[in-house]
Tab-separated table of C-alpha atoms and ligand atoms in Angstrom:
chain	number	residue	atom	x	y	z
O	1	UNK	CA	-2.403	-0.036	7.555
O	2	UNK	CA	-0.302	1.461	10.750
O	3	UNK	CA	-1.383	4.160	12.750
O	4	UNK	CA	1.501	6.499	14.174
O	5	UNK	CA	2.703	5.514	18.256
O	6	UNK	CA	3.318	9.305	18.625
O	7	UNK	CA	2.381	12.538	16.966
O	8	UNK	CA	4.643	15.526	17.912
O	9	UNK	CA	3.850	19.079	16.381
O	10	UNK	CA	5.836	22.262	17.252
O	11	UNK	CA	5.122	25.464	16.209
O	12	UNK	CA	8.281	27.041	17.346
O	13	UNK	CA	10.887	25.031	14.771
O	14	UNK	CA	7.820	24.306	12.479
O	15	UNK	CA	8.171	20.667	12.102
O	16	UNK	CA	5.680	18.001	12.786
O	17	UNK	CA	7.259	14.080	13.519
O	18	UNK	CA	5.710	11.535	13.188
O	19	UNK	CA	6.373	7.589	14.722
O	20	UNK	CA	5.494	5.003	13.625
O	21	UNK	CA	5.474	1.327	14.757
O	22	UNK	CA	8.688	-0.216	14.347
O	23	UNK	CA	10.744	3.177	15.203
O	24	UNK	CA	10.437	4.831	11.602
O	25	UNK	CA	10.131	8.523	12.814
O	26	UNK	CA	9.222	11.251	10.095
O	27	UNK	CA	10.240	14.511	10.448
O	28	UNK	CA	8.014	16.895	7.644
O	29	UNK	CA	7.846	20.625	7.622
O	30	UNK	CA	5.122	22.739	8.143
O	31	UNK	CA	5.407	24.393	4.713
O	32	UNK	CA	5.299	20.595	3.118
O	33	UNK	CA	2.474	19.398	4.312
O	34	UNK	CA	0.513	22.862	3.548
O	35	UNK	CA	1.765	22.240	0.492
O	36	UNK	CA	0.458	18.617	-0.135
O	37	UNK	CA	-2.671	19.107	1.434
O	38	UNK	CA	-4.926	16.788	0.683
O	39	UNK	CA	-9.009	18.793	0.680
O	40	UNK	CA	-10.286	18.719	-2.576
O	41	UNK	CA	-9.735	22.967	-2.637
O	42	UNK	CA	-6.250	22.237	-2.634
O	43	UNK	CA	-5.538	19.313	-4.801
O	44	UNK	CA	-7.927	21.279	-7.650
O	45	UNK	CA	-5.441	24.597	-6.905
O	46	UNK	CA	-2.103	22.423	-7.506
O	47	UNK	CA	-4.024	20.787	-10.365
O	48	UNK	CA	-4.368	24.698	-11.912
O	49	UNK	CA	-0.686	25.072	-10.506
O	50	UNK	CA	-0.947	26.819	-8.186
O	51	UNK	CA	1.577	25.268	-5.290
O	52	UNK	CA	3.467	28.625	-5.277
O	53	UNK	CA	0.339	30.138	-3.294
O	54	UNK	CA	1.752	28.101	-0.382
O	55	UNK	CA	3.856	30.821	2.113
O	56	UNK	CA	6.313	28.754	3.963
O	57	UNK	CA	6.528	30.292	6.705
O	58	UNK	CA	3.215	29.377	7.361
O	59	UNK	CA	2.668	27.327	10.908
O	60	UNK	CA	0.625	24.216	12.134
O	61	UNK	CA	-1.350	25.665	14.969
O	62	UNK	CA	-3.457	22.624	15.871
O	63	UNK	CA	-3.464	18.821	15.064
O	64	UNK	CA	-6.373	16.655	15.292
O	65	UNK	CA	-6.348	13.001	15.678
O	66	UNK	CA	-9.545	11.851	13.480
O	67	UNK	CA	-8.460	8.200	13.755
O	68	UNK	CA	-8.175	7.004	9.847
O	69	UNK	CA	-5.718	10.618	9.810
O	70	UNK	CA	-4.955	13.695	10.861
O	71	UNK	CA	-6.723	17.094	10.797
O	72	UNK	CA	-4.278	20.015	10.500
O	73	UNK	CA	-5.320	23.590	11.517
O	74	UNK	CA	-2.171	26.198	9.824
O	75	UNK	CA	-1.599	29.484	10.955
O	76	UNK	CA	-3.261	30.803	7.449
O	77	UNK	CA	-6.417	29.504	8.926
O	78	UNK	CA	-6.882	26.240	6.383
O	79	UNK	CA	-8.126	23.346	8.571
O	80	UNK	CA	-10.222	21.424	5.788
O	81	UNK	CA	-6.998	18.792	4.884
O	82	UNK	CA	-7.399	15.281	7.209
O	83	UNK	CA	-4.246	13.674	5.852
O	84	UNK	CA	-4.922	9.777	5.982
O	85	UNK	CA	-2.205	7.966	7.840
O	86	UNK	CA	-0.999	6.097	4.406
O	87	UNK	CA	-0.962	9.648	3.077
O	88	UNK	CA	0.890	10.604	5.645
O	89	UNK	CA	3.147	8.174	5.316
O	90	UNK	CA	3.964	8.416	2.033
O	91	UNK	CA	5.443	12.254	2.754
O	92	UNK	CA	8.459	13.087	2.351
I	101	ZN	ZN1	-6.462	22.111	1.734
């Protein structure tokens, strides 16, 4: 599995690109990946159907290299979701 060359995260246009080895670069909204988070509150809440709850203007405020993924902090103050690079990947 690949780990990204280069995480880029701004809060101002509310995208969060990714690159990856080999010059694939992902661009994924902020509202998208608080929508797919991956914590186990989440995936239950879209399991009850609940994706709607997701406001998207919500914001990435931090991002956390834990080295199998990435920790995202949003503006709504959810930091529990560590997306695992192949997760991450598989976005959008
Ligand atoms: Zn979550």
């Amino acid at each position: 599995m690949s780990t990204p060359v280069a995480v880029r995260n701004s809060s101002h246009s509310g995208l969060l690109k990714v690159e990856w080895p080999g010059g694939r670069v992902q661009v994924l909204t902020h509202g998208q990946l608080r929508a797919r988070c991956p914590c186990s509150h989440c995936r239950a809440a879209r399991l009850r159907g609940r994706i709607d709850v997701v406001n998207p203007e919500v914001r990435i405020t931090q991002v956390v290299d834990q080295g199998y993924g990435l920790q995202v902090v949003f503006s709504d103050g959810h930091d529990r979701g560590i997306y695992p690079w192949a997760y991450v990947a598989g976005l959008g």
